[in-house]
Amino acid sequence: MNAEIIAVGSELLLGQIVNTNAKFISEQLAEIGVNVFFHTVVGDNNSRLEEAISIAEKRADLIIFTGGLGPTKDDLTKETIAKKLNRNLVLDNEALVSIKEYFSKTNRVMTANNEKQALVLESSTVLKNEYGMAPGMFLKTENNYYMLLPGPPFEMEPMFRKYGCAALLKSLKKTETIHSRVLRFFGIGEAQLETEIMHIIDAQSNPTVAPLASDGEVTLRLTAKHDSKAIANEMLDKVEEEIKNIVGEYFYGYDDTSLMEVGFRLLKEQGVTISSAESLTGGLFQSQITAFSGASSVLSGGVVCYQDEIKQNILSVKETTLQKYTAVSEECALELADNVRKMFSTDIGISFTGVAGPGPANGKPAGTVWIGISRANQKTKAFQLNLAGGRNANRNRAVKYGWFYLIKELSK
Amino acid sequence: MNAEIIAVGSELLLGQIVNTNAKFISEQLAEIGVNVFFHTVVGDNNSRLEEAISIAEKRADLIIFTGGLGPTKDDLTKETIAKKLNRNLVLDNEALVSIKEYFSKTNRVMTANNEKQALVLESSTVLKNEYGMAPGMFLKTENNYYMLLPGPPFEMEPMFRKYGCAALLKSLKKTETIHSRVLRFFGIGEAQLETEIMHIIDAQSNPTVAPLASDGEVTLRLTAKHDSKAIANEMLDKVEEEIKNIVGEYFYGYDDTSLMEVGFRLLKEQGVTISSAESLTGGLFQSQITAFSGASSVLSGGVVCYQDEIKQNILSVKETTLQKYTAVSEECALELADNVRKMFSTDIGISFTGVAGPGPANGKPAGTVWIGISRANQKTKAFQLNLAGGRNANRNRAVKYGWFYLIKELSK
């Protein structure tokens, strides 16, 4: 069985909102093993919606609609489908009652056009809307399944989780399900990663291995099909191990996590405090730590030392260091990391110094970055980066590398 | 002219990522008066992509593709289009050079599959990729325009803004009859702004006045229709003046600018240097300054003082202040702003202290924030905020208010 998701709403075509519904439903369908082959977005327009339905009926078994179930006259999803399938719209009393309750609860006057929301496609399974008024619908014709869901995510998501998914599974009578796991890598390009594990990717049909690159990170989605979750997980474990044997050094986490999340968790778990000295990153690293609730147990503070005088006067970088090696140097990164750690009396000091760009500076090309990591009673380390992005891509990438090196440091 | 946006990528159909590209491009096309009638998402699959192209060719004049231009073998957008349009893929030397530079610059091994990215559709206009490797393309056939853009937003967005949009306007030969101007406001709610200028909104048909709220800011889009740009601008000037007479105190800039951009420009123009002491914002303000090229002429540096001991030991906030008023107080904000200014010997010192949330702290509810602004030979000011968002909404909003007060200070 394969599916198409049709989102109805001119606001999507005007770029006023993002189609997060398609993402959510696709994720949910993947979990129960339904392949999604197309997403379509169409405006609040009768004939174009009809056209989209005709196309979907030919190429998809299951068509899921979101949006256009509301009370106003530009909400025309179910009306268009009713016409197309030649079905009546009938009043659903339960829906009408809950709509009336909704208004009395919120002390608002119920205008007549709201009753329209209680109309459902004849002989369809009605999906209860527990967070709004317009009910959803599920029906089957000779050739297709149709599911109608409301547009607002806070209404649609719980409806699909609780009622839509169940209705699908029932009519699918599926046993085999999909189990997937995402491995996250940093510091290696997509092409290189794919080249190094190509033999695994090519050899695999179940589980499958799919690489995806985004913003300096590469993820591998491992997907196993099996009716037993336990066996599926064993299959995933096996492939994961093979992959890690080759590119394990770049691995940092699973699924939806992020470098900063993994790094912050490690700091917290190990009860390690940190401070940072930031030049080109200008405070970005610290601001990411403080994004987490409970940051106070980890971050003491830090200094943004954008000017050399600040590096020298406030963070006590030796004048000779700046003169001999410039601020964009291993020596400067090491001193900054050591000195900020001592100044803020933390367990770890991390430093970022470099050339964000666009132009070169200190005789170094844009993208040259040094990151220092200092720990009490340990040799201070510094890492050099040569980044090739724009000014802010470089600054963000530098911070990601900072987290990555910190994760490696804390994972020893 | 109407357009369809086709995003290519199985990761979209698996629900791994949201199709933000369609939103961005739709927004941009709306700006230049091109109607978008459909969004389509299709996976990394030859035949289904071909099918989607055939459908789009029938219903859209302009087809914009995003994704599938990368080095791996599941990247097949241009190959599929080449086959469909019966055009050759030819090597673009400029692109190949910049790909090779990218690798040499980052000291990474260039695997052979990366050269594939330098292949472009014969006799197409090549769109330079300044933030990645895969170039974009624009071409015209007898019946349709085709634009190919990379998938990663940080590559696609600047490419479209700088090259894609220009290529479109050129081939559209649009005699700009729609002239619009966006006025940006901060510190006033959409409902209040709309109420205060409702009589203007209602009275206007040309220019039209359309309010839009986003993330604590409100914008008014003024749109005038006239063949003469000069006359259209006069019409816009007139309405703008009427509006500013009522809500001018909240106005801060035009079109795509931002609070940080206006603030940075004012600092730069006036040759004023700044330093900041950040508690709840954890360096966010400073990192926004350093996002601008040339930040060194403005930002000296600053301290992230997340812990009270840091406020006291490094920024010399009086112990009595912290004991009597806590860190979340006007008194603390004033001292922080004064002391960071002196410590970094800058013209302005700005401070952020408060409760980000989720829970209360120092006996103050989440969202309580004090911002201090200190200037030599002037009375130091402090502003209180009572924000109602989540932890990070509050931190970002606080920084926006910091910029807003700074702009007002520098605009006197």
mmCIF file of C-alpha atoms in Angstrom, chain A residues 12-20 22-23 26-27 30 36-43 48 51-52 55 59 182 188-192 194-195 198 201-202 211-212 214-216 219 221 279-284 286-307 310 314 343-344 357-358 365-366 386-393 395 397, chain B residues 11-20 22-24 26-27 30 36-43 48-49 51-52 55 59 70-75 102-103 105-109 111 113-114 130-131 152 154 212 278-307 310 314 343-344 356-358 391-392 395:
data_model
loop_
_atom_site.group_PDB
_atom_site.id
_atom_site.type_symbol
_atom_site.label_atom_id
_atom_site.label_comp_id
_atom_site.label_asym_id
_atom_site.label_seq_id
_atom_site.Cartn_x
_atom_site.Cartn_y
_atom_site.Cartn_z
ATOM 1 C CA LEU A 12 0.756 27.256 2.229
ATOM 2 C CA LEU A 13 1.131 28.377 -1.389
ATOM 3 C CA LEU A 14 1.682 31.967 -0.286
ATOM 4 C CA GLY A 15 4.518 30.794 1.939
ATOM 5 C CA GLN A 16 2.817 32.044 5.084
ATOM 6 C CA ILE A 17 3.135 28.686 6.837
ATOM 7 C CA VAL A 18 5.202 25.511 6.463
ATOM 8 C CA ASN A 19 3.575 22.169 5.685
ATOM 9 C CA THR A 20 4.498 20.443 8.945
ATOM 10 C CA ALA A 22 2.940 16.337 5.709
ATOM 11 C CA LYS A 23 6.075 15.688 7.772
ATOM 12 C CA SER A 26 4.713 10.807 6.710
ATOM 13 C CA GLU A 27 6.617 9.938 9.873
ATOM 14 C CA ALA A 30 6.576 5.163 7.905
ATOM 15 C CA VAL A 36 4.457 7.770 0.976
ATOM 16 C CA PHE A 37 5.247 8.474 -2.675
ATOM 17 C CA PHE A 38 3.946 12.048 -3.050
ATOM 18 C CA HIS A 39 3.070 15.172 -1.086
ATOM 19 C CA THR A 40 0.837 17.691 -2.812
ATOM 20 C CA VAL A 41 -0.177 21.173 -1.690
ATOM 21 C CA VAL A 42 -3.127 22.837 -3.387
ATOM 22 C CA GLY A 43 -4.952 26.089 -2.639
ATOM 23 C CA ARG A 48 -7.502 22.592 -8.754
ATOM 24 C CA GLU A 51 -7.570 17.909 -10.361
ATOM 25 C CA ALA A 52 -5.196 16.995 -7.527
ATOM 26 C CA ILE A 55 -4.131 12.537 -10.041
ATOM 27 C CA ARG A 59 -1.097 6.877 -8.248
ATOM 28 C CA VAL A 182 19.055 7.188 12.724
ATOM 29 C CA ILE A 188 32.850 13.713 7.652
ATOM 30 C CA GLY A 189 31.279 14.620 4.285
ATOM 31 C CA GLU A 190 28.300 12.736 2.868
ATOM 32 C CA ALA A 191 30.199 11.614 -0.219
ATOM 33 C CA GLN A 192 33.132 10.328 1.834
ATOM 34 C CA GLU A 194 28.936 6.927 1.508
ATOM 35 C CA THR A 195 32.125 5.877 -0.252
ATOM 36 C CA MET A 198 29.207 1.770 0.017
ATOM 37 C CA ILE A 201 24.715 0.187 1.556
ATOM 38 C CA ASP A 202 24.771 -1.904 -1.615
ATOM 39 C CA PRO A 211 22.524 8.622 3.979
ATOM 40 C CA LEU A 212 21.363 12.216 4.381
ATOM 41 C CA SER A 214 22.428 18.535 6.464
ATOM 42 C CA ASP A 215 24.471 21.506 7.616
ATOM 43 C CA GLY A 216 27.776 19.770 8.201
ATOM 44 C CA THR A 219 22.855 10.915 9.154
ATOM 45 C CA ARG A 221 18.752 6.006 8.517
ATOM 46 C CA SER A 279 36.369 35.369 19.671
ATOM 47 C CA LEU A 280 34.924 34.692 16.224
ATOM 48 C CA THR A 281 31.904 32.849 17.675
ATOM 49 C CA GLY A 282 31.064 35.866 19.830
ATOM 50 C CA GLY A 283 29.163 34.012 22.554
ATOM 51 C CA LEU A 284 27.289 31.554 20.354
ATOM 52 C CA GLN A 286 27.616 29.814 25.618
ATOM 53 C CA SER A 287 24.223 30.957 24.393
ATOM 54 C CA GLN A 288 23.588 27.410 23.192
ATOM 55 C CA ILE A 289 24.326 26.015 26.653
ATOM 56 C CA THR A 290 22.004 28.520 28.290
ATOM 57 C CA ALA A 291 19.268 27.415 25.901
ATOM 58 C CA PHE A 292 18.941 24.315 28.085
ATOM 59 C CA SER A 293 16.926 24.418 31.249
ATOM 60 C CA GLY A 294 19.305 23.564 34.090
ATOM 61 C CA ALA A 295 22.277 25.222 32.378
ATOM 62 C CA SER A 296 23.283 26.791 35.695
ATOM 63 C CA SER A 297 24.596 23.432 36.927
ATOM 64 C CA VAL A 298 27.009 23.342 33.988
ATOM 65 C CA LEU A 299 27.864 26.830 32.756
ATOM 66 C CA SER A 300 29.613 29.287 34.983
ATOM 67 C CA GLY A 301 30.055 31.947 32.353
ATOM 68 C CA GLY A 302 32.639 33.168 29.926
ATOM 69 C CA VAL A 303 34.219 36.009 28.050
ATOM 70 C CA VAL A 304 33.621 37.206 24.532
ATOM 71 C CA CYS A 305 37.061 38.445 23.550
ATOM 72 C CA TYR A 306 36.467 39.857 20.114
ATOM 73 C CA GLN A 307 39.387 42.295 20.273
ATOM 74 C CA ILE A 310 40.492 41.936 25.497
ATOM 75 C CA ILE A 314 41.075 40.408 30.429
ATOM 76 C CA MET A 343 39.329 32.869 35.676
ATOM 77 C CA PHE A 344 35.920 31.214 36.059
ATOM 78 C CA GLY A 357 35.391 35.921 7.028
ATOM 79 C CA PRO A 358 34.442 37.112 4.489
ATOM 80 C CA PRO A 365 42.418 32.909 5.176
ATOM 81 C CA ALA A 366 38.746 33.099 6.166
ATOM 82 C CA ASN A 386 39.719 25.072 7.734
ATOM 83 C CA LEU A 387 36.135 25.961 6.969
ATOM 84 C CA ALA A 388 34.824 26.973 3.575
ATOM 85 C CA GLY A 389 31.430 28.507 4.285
ATOM 86 C CA GLY A 390 30.284 32.096 4.527
ATOM 87 C CA ARG A 391 30.953 34.152 7.649
ATOM 88 C CA ASN A 392 28.053 32.783 9.648
ATOM 89 C CA ALA A 393 28.230 29.269 8.294
ATOM 90 C CA ARG A 395 30.849 30.625 12.974
ATOM 91 C CA ARG A 397 30.263 25.251 12.061
ATOM 92 C CA GLU B 11 13.803 12.179 3.382
ATOM 93 C CA LEU B 12 10.813 14.512 2.945
ATOM 94 C CA LEU B 13 8.473 11.598 2.230
ATOM 95 C CA LEU B 14 9.830 9.720 5.247
ATOM 96 C CA GLY B 15 9.009 12.728 7.392
ATOM 97 C CA GLN B 16 12.635 13.240 8.415
ATOM 98 C CA ILE B 17 12.609 16.913 7.438
ATOM 99 C CA VAL B 18 10.027 19.618 6.734
ATOM 100 C CA ASN B 19 9.734 21.186 3.299
ATOM 101 C CA THR B 20 10.785 24.696 4.317
ATOM 102 C CA ALA B 22 8.626 25.377 -0.640
ATOM 103 C CA LYS B 23 7.649 27.987 1.936
ATOM 104 C CA PHE B 24 10.695 30.155 1.253
ATOM 105 C CA SER B 26 6.594 30.618 -2.388
ATOM 106 C CA GLU B 27 7.180 33.699 -0.258
ATOM 107 C CA ALA B 30 4.666 36.144 -4.076
ATOM 108 C CA VAL B 36 2.148 29.372 -6.936
ATOM 109 C CA PHE B 37 -0.652 26.869 -7.626
ATOM 110 C CA PHE B 38 0.944 23.611 -6.485
ATOM 111 C CA HIS B 39 3.712 22.196 -4.285
ATOM 112 C CA THR B 40 4.815 18.646 -5.008
ATOM 113 C CA VAL B 41 7.208 16.444 -3.093
ATOM 114 C CA VAL B 42 8.593 13.352 -4.773
ATOM 115 C CA GLY B 43 11.233 10.854 -3.666
ATOM 116 C CA ARG B 48 8.013 9.057 -10.179
ATOM 117 C CA LEU B 49 10.032 12.238 -10.662
ATOM 118 C CA GLU B 51 5.734 11.590 -13.760
ATOM 119 C CA ALA B 52 5.700 14.647 -11.485
ATOM 120 C CA ILE B 55 2.103 16.780 -14.612
ATOM 121 C CA ARG B 59 -0.324 22.940 -15.236
ATOM 122 C CA GLY B 70 24.258 16.339 -4.758
ATOM 123 C CA PRO B 71 27.105 13.903 -5.387
ATOM 124 C CA THR B 72 25.503 10.623 -4.340
ATOM 125 C CA LYS B 73 23.805 8.231 -6.689
ATOM 126 C CA ASP B 74 20.333 8.905 -5.272
ATOM 127 C CA ASP B 75 20.716 12.524 -6.456
ATOM 128 C CA TYR B 102 36.204 23.598 -1.632
ATOM 129 C CA PHE B 103 38.027 20.342 -1.015
ATOM 130 C CA LYS B 105 40.449 24.462 1.270
ATOM 131 C CA THR B 106 38.959 22.035 3.758
ATOM 132 C CA ASN B 107 41.830 19.567 3.334
ATOM 133 C CA ARG B 108 39.341 16.852 2.518
ATOM 134 C CA VAL B 109 39.694 14.101 -0.045
ATOM 135 C CA THR B 111 35.996 11.485 -4.072
ATOM 136 C CA ASN B 113 31.439 11.184 -7.260
ATOM 137 C CA ASN B 114 31.840 14.874 -6.394
ATOM 138 C CA GLU B 130 28.311 30.369 -2.779
ATOM 139 C CA TYR B 131 27.640 28.163 0.239
ATOM 140 C CA PRO B 152 20.017 22.461 1.755
ATOM 141 C CA PHE B 154 21.554 27.485 3.604
ATOM 142 C CA LEU B 212 1.386 40.652 9.687
ATOM 143 C CA GLU B 278 24.686 38.769 29.668
ATOM 144 C CA SER B 279 23.087 36.500 32.210
ATOM 145 C CA LEU B 280 19.890 34.855 30.949
ATOM 146 C CA THR B 281 20.753 35.586 27.314
ATOM 147 C CA GLY B 282 24.094 33.790 27.720
ATOM 148 C CA GLY B 283 25.956 35.607 24.929
ATOM 149 C CA LEU B 284 23.162 35.726 22.388
ATOM 150 C CA PHE B 285 23.320 39.513 22.012
ATOM 151 C CA GLN B 286 27.068 39.556 21.383
ATOM 152 C CA SER B 287 26.891 36.615 19.017
ATOM 153 C CA GLN B 288 24.369 38.571 16.960
ATOM 154 C CA ILE B 289 26.761 41.526 16.674
ATOM 155 C CA THR B 290 29.598 39.264 15.576
ATOM 156 C CA ALA B 291 27.314 37.852 12.896
ATOM 157 C CA PHE B 292 28.010 41.068 10.979
ATOM 158 C CA SER B 293 31.123 41.518 8.937
ATOM 159 C CA GLY B 294 33.015 44.488 10.407
ATOM 160 C CA ALA B 295 31.802 43.768 13.929
ATOM 161 C CA SER B 296 35.299 44.470 15.230
ATOM 162 C CA SER B 297 34.797 48.205 14.735
ATOM 163 C CA VAL B 298 31.825 48.061 17.104
ATOM 164 C CA LEU B 299 32.107 45.189 19.561
ATOM 165 C CA SER B 300 34.946 45.044 22.003
ATOM 166 C CA GLY B 301 33.670 42.001 23.854
ATOM 167 C CA GLY B 302 31.733 41.123 26.933
ATOM 168 C CA VAL B 303 31.080 38.750 29.772
ATOM 169 C CA VAL B 304 28.568 35.981 30.111
ATOM 170 C CA CYS B 305 27.766 36.082 33.817
ATOM 171 C CA TYR B 306 25.405 33.196 34.238
ATOM 172 C CA GLN B 307 26.241 32.673 37.927
ATOM 173 C CA ILE B 310 30.611 35.796 38.247
ATOM 174 C CA ILE B 314 34.272 39.442 37.610
ATOM 175 C CA MET B 343 35.872 46.875 32.192
ATOM 176 C CA PHE B 344 35.948 46.828 28.378
ATOM 177 C CA ALA B 356 14.367 32.738 31.396
ATOM 178 C CA GLY B 357 12.189 30.034 32.854
ATOM 179 C CA PRO B 358 10.543 27.538 32.777
ATOM 180 C CA ARG B 391 12.498 29.681 28.083
ATOM 181 C CA ASN B 392 14.030 30.304 24.698
ATOM 182 C CA ARG B 395 15.728 34.746 25.848
#
